[in-house]
XYZ file of C-alpha atoms in Angstrom:
305
model
C 93.084 114.535 71.585
C 91.778 112.509 74.823
C 93.854 109.537 75.767
C 91.454 106.481 77.745
C 92.672 105.832 81.402
C 95.406 103.042 81.527
C 92.990 101.581 83.777
C 91.548 100.251 80.917
C 94.343 98.977 79.265
C 95.320 95.053 79.101
C 98.788 94.224 80.232
C 99.298 91.696 77.497
C 98.800 94.282 74.948
C 101.465 96.589 76.787
C 103.834 93.743 76.942
C 102.734 93.267 72.795
C 103.410 96.388 72.189
C 106.903 96.487 73.657
C 108.141 93.370 71.936
C 106.547 94.842 68.619
C 108.418 98.504 69.350
C 111.668 96.166 70.067
C 111.408 94.160 66.923
C 109.550 96.561 64.172
C 108.177 93.298 62.278
C 105.033 91.852 62.672
C 106.325 88.283 62.180
C 109.356 88.312 64.578
C 107.254 89.785 67.440
C 104.450 87.369 66.790
C 107.475 84.750 67.655
C 108.822 85.909 70.297
C 105.164 86.162 71.934
C 104.483 82.545 70.582
C 101.444 83.793 68.855
C 100.271 83.979 65.415
C 100.336 87.379 63.663
C 96.901 87.820 63.053
C 95.832 88.325 66.982
C 98.840 89.958 67.470
C 98.232 92.707 64.476
C 94.258 92.989 66.311
C 95.995 93.250 69.410
C 97.925 96.566 68.488
C 94.931 97.657 66.824
C 92.431 97.153 70.080
C 95.422 99.146 71.883
C 95.529 101.987 69.996
C 91.857 102.418 69.896
C 91.676 101.987 73.618
C 94.552 104.778 74.170
C 92.761 106.921 70.844
C 96.466 107.298 69.531
C 98.609 105.723 66.734
C 101.453 103.648 68.313
C 102.837 102.737 64.808
C 103.193 103.670 61.181
C 102.839 100.610 58.903
C 103.835 101.668 55.142
C 105.835 99.037 52.492
C 109.119 99.779 53.996
C 108.193 98.214 57.176
C 106.888 99.513 60.980
C 108.012 102.415 62.818
C 106.900 103.888 65.757
C 105.094 107.339 66.041
C 106.034 110.056 68.124
C 103.233 109.026 70.318
C 104.931 105.347 70.306
C 108.457 106.577 71.202
C 107.043 108.755 74.325
C 104.708 105.917 75.329
C 107.430 102.976 75.303
C 109.685 103.612 78.252
C 106.199 104.054 80.714
C 105.346 100.928 78.905
C 108.162 99.038 80.023
C 108.198 100.516 83.774
C 104.688 98.880 83.355
C 105.604 95.785 82.879
C 108.408 95.636 85.180
C 106.106 97.051 88.085
C 103.537 94.019 87.282
C 106.313 91.121 87.077
C 107.669 92.789 90.490
C 104.231 92.735 92.104
C 103.892 89.015 90.831
C 106.718 87.974 92.201
C 106.134 89.930 95.702
C 103.081 88.656 95.835
C 104.520 84.875 95.395
C 106.923 85.587 97.539
C 104.326 86.779 100.408
C 102.350 83.639 99.619
C 105.517 81.259 100.831
C 106.854 83.684 103.374
C 109.215 84.988 101.972
C 108.365 88.381 101.480
C 106.008 90.651 103.318
C 105.680 92.466 106.697
C 106.123 90.732 109.897
C 105.048 92.508 113.118
C 107.175 91.266 115.980
C 106.471 92.596 119.806
C 109.308 91.469 122.481
C 110.346 91.956 125.869
C 113.072 93.736 126.585
C 114.953 90.909 128.285
C 114.384 88.892 124.887
C 117.825 91.375 123.794
C 119.974 89.995 126.163
C 120.864 87.265 123.266
C 117.619 85.557 121.925
C 116.787 88.922 119.639
C 120.090 89.078 118.639
C 120.161 84.988 117.758
C 117.136 84.964 116.191
C 116.295 88.328 113.994
C 119.914 88.060 112.086
C 119.016 84.625 110.982
C 115.573 85.365 110.188
C 116.490 88.679 107.845
C 119.339 86.415 106.181
C 117.146 83.445 104.865
C 113.768 86.036 104.763
C 115.491 89.289 102.782
C 112.478 90.636 101.426
C 110.495 90.218 104.680
C 109.814 93.783 106.384
C 110.455 93.125 110.134
C 108.806 95.674 112.099
C 110.040 95.412 115.885
C 108.109 96.452 119.181
C 109.471 96.771 122.597
C 106.383 95.602 124.900
C 105.295 93.789 127.883
C 103.721 90.162 127.772
C 100.356 91.444 128.345
C 100.550 93.910 125.526
C 102.173 91.459 123.050
C 99.105 88.656 124.031
C 96.639 91.721 123.552
C 98.035 92.440 120.122
C 98.106 88.797 119.099
C 94.605 88.826 120.177
C 93.202 91.853 118.208
C 95.693 91.304 115.237
C 98.105 94.232 115.681
C 100.822 92.024 115.966
C 102.042 88.884 114.222
C 104.249 87.132 116.733
C 105.927 88.353 120.390
C 108.651 86.785 122.178
C 107.639 87.275 125.988
C 107.606 85.000 129.240
C 105.735 82.205 130.047
C 103.993 81.257 132.031
C 100.790 83.564 131.438
C 97.556 83.221 133.323
C 95.634 84.148 130.156
C 96.960 83.071 126.865
C 94.014 85.195 125.174
C 94.032 82.317 122.274
C 97.805 82.656 121.783
C 99.871 79.274 121.427
C 103.460 79.296 122.792
C 106.937 77.760 121.480
C 109.681 77.129 124.327
C 112.832 79.190 123.378
C 115.194 79.307 126.903
C 113.710 78.136 130.109
C 114.869 79.636 133.610
C 115.068 78.893 136.775
C 114.665 82.468 139.242
C 117.476 83.721 141.678
C 117.793 86.564 143.945
C 119.104 89.372 142.445
C 120.612 91.579 145.621
C 122.127 95.274 145.832
C 125.660 95.103 146.519
C 126.739 95.277 149.788
C 123.377 93.579 150.845
C 124.029 91.210 154.271
C 122.382 88.361 152.204
C 125.430 88.882 149.219
C 127.699 87.468 151.899
C 126.565 84.228 151.412
C 127.312 82.152 148.252
C 123.749 80.836 147.653
C 120.366 81.390 149.600
C 116.919 79.634 150.125
C 113.823 81.063 149.654
C 112.879 81.707 152.926
C 116.077 83.471 153.948
C 114.059 86.516 152.123
C 111.269 86.747 154.199
C 111.156 90.201 155.750
C 113.081 91.584 152.922
C 111.510 94.301 150.563
C 110.677 93.051 147.167
C 110.787 94.911 143.862
C 107.520 92.888 141.941
C 106.164 92.612 138.836
C 103.210 94.661 137.626
C 100.322 93.110 138.171
C 98.698 94.124 135.318
C 101.470 94.226 132.590
C 103.536 91.211 134.020
C 101.176 89.101 135.553
C 102.490 85.626 134.907
C 105.934 86.278 136.468
C 104.308 88.263 139.432
C 102.511 85.130 139.847
C 105.151 82.901 139.873
C 107.200 84.351 142.164
C 104.485 85.043 144.860
C 103.576 81.404 144.743
C 107.122 80.374 145.202
C 107.277 82.914 148.306
C 104.224 81.241 149.668
C 105.006 78.019 149.000
C 108.325 78.809 151.306
C 105.847 80.198 154.056
C 105.680 83.768 153.805
C 104.098 86.753 151.528
C 106.611 89.099 150.204
C 106.489 92.668 151.108
C 105.944 94.670 147.730
C 107.810 98.398 148.000
C 107.805 99.037 144.502
C 106.347 97.450 140.916
C 107.691 96.993 137.848
C 106.844 96.184 134.413
C 110.142 95.152 132.734
C 112.894 92.728 134.362
C 115.743 95.497 133.436
C 113.614 98.209 135.319
C 113.006 95.748 138.285
C 117.224 95.096 138.524
C 117.590 99.065 138.095
C 115.253 99.452 141.336
C 117.070 96.972 143.100
C 120.389 98.584 142.458
C 119.108 101.607 144.212
C 118.712 99.686 147.099
C 114.890 99.677 147.439
C 114.261 96.300 147.766
C 115.707 92.524 146.035
C 113.875 90.591 143.377
C 113.489 87.259 141.884
C 114.539 87.130 138.428
C 115.265 84.904 135.584
C 119.116 83.232 136.287
C 120.178 84.620 132.628
C 119.859 87.979 134.055
C 123.329 86.924 136.009
C 125.391 86.678 133.134
C 124.821 90.592 132.668
C 127.784 92.538 134.325
C 126.920 94.718 136.988
C 129.146 95.463 139.540
C 126.241 97.004 141.734
C 124.241 94.287 141.657
C 124.535 90.402 143.272
C 123.109 87.175 141.854
C 122.332 84.705 144.215
C 121.154 80.868 143.507
C 118.346 79.700 145.610
C 119.032 76.304 146.630
C 115.190 75.153 146.940
C 114.901 76.236 143.287
C 118.336 75.043 141.885
C 117.371 73.871 138.508
C 113.895 74.042 138.600
C 112.703 75.483 135.077
C 109.865 77.842 136.282
C 109.365 80.360 133.952
C 110.546 80.514 130.049
C 111.296 83.104 126.687
C 108.596 81.534 124.329
C 107.693 82.227 120.517
C 103.942 83.745 121.144
C 101.636 83.468 118.026
C 97.929 82.829 117.023
C 96.944 79.189 116.359
C 96.053 78.324 112.219
C 97.088 82.072 111.647
C 97.279 82.142 107.305
C 100.251 84.202 107.518
C 103.253 82.411 105.912
C 105.868 84.474 107.078
C 104.746 83.671 110.952
C 105.381 79.469 109.796
C 109.066 80.334 108.842
C 109.672 82.261 111.963
C 107.910 79.378 114.200
C 109.847 77.114 111.699
C 113.559 79.239 112.317
C 113.155 79.181 116.384
C 112.394 75.741 116.368
C 115.570 74.968 114.664
C 117.701 77.685 116.455
C 116.536 76.665 119.988
C 115.701 72.957 119.471
C 111.941 73.728 120.521
């Protein structure tokens, strides 16, 4: 016996079959389906024709399932369940409550910002699958431009936004990071000019060009060009190199809150309270992905942006 492919079957007829199988009464099934009995009879007949099998036996004693009908009933219920789940998930995704959200983040976002934002988003959007990716600021901007990521947590300013827009989350000034035992570590605070002649760990010119440009501009404004001995992409790597004694660095003030007995952080009096850099949420303007809008709204509420 040849059975027609299920793709040709109308889900409405599958529902009619399941309700009739549950009631074994055309009149009662039609009531539950909010239809009259003749269209239900026609629907079942068409379903049987499409499948090429008899699903019900009709007799003076009533209606009963055939062996084929009994065998098909569980699969029919699963088809309806999956169809309902599909509809629910599509509706949730349309409202931003389901789907996939790809998030790129710089390593320093893990020092409080990520831990504050992601659990709250997950609690409010349990059906949204989060794919988190550790990246540099430039990689995040490129990912937004080619749509391989949806939102990013990165440092601003950036020299080329590549069409991205930004929601500022945490503004920071810069402080001097010194290895323990450095001569300047004896002072409680410094001026930028005090750093002239020191070896610098600078930010990578291709992957962290925004942070590098800020540091270069500040040093030049103080009357000198920093002498770079090493370059790094992530702030944590910059600090690790400072810790080895290879040089000093300018880093966001939030890094001074991290316990490290091999590093010393000193405020710079001529930069005091100046919000020079910021962690920001980056996104494509006009994106139609509702989960992105949900993340933006939550970030604005959480950080007062």
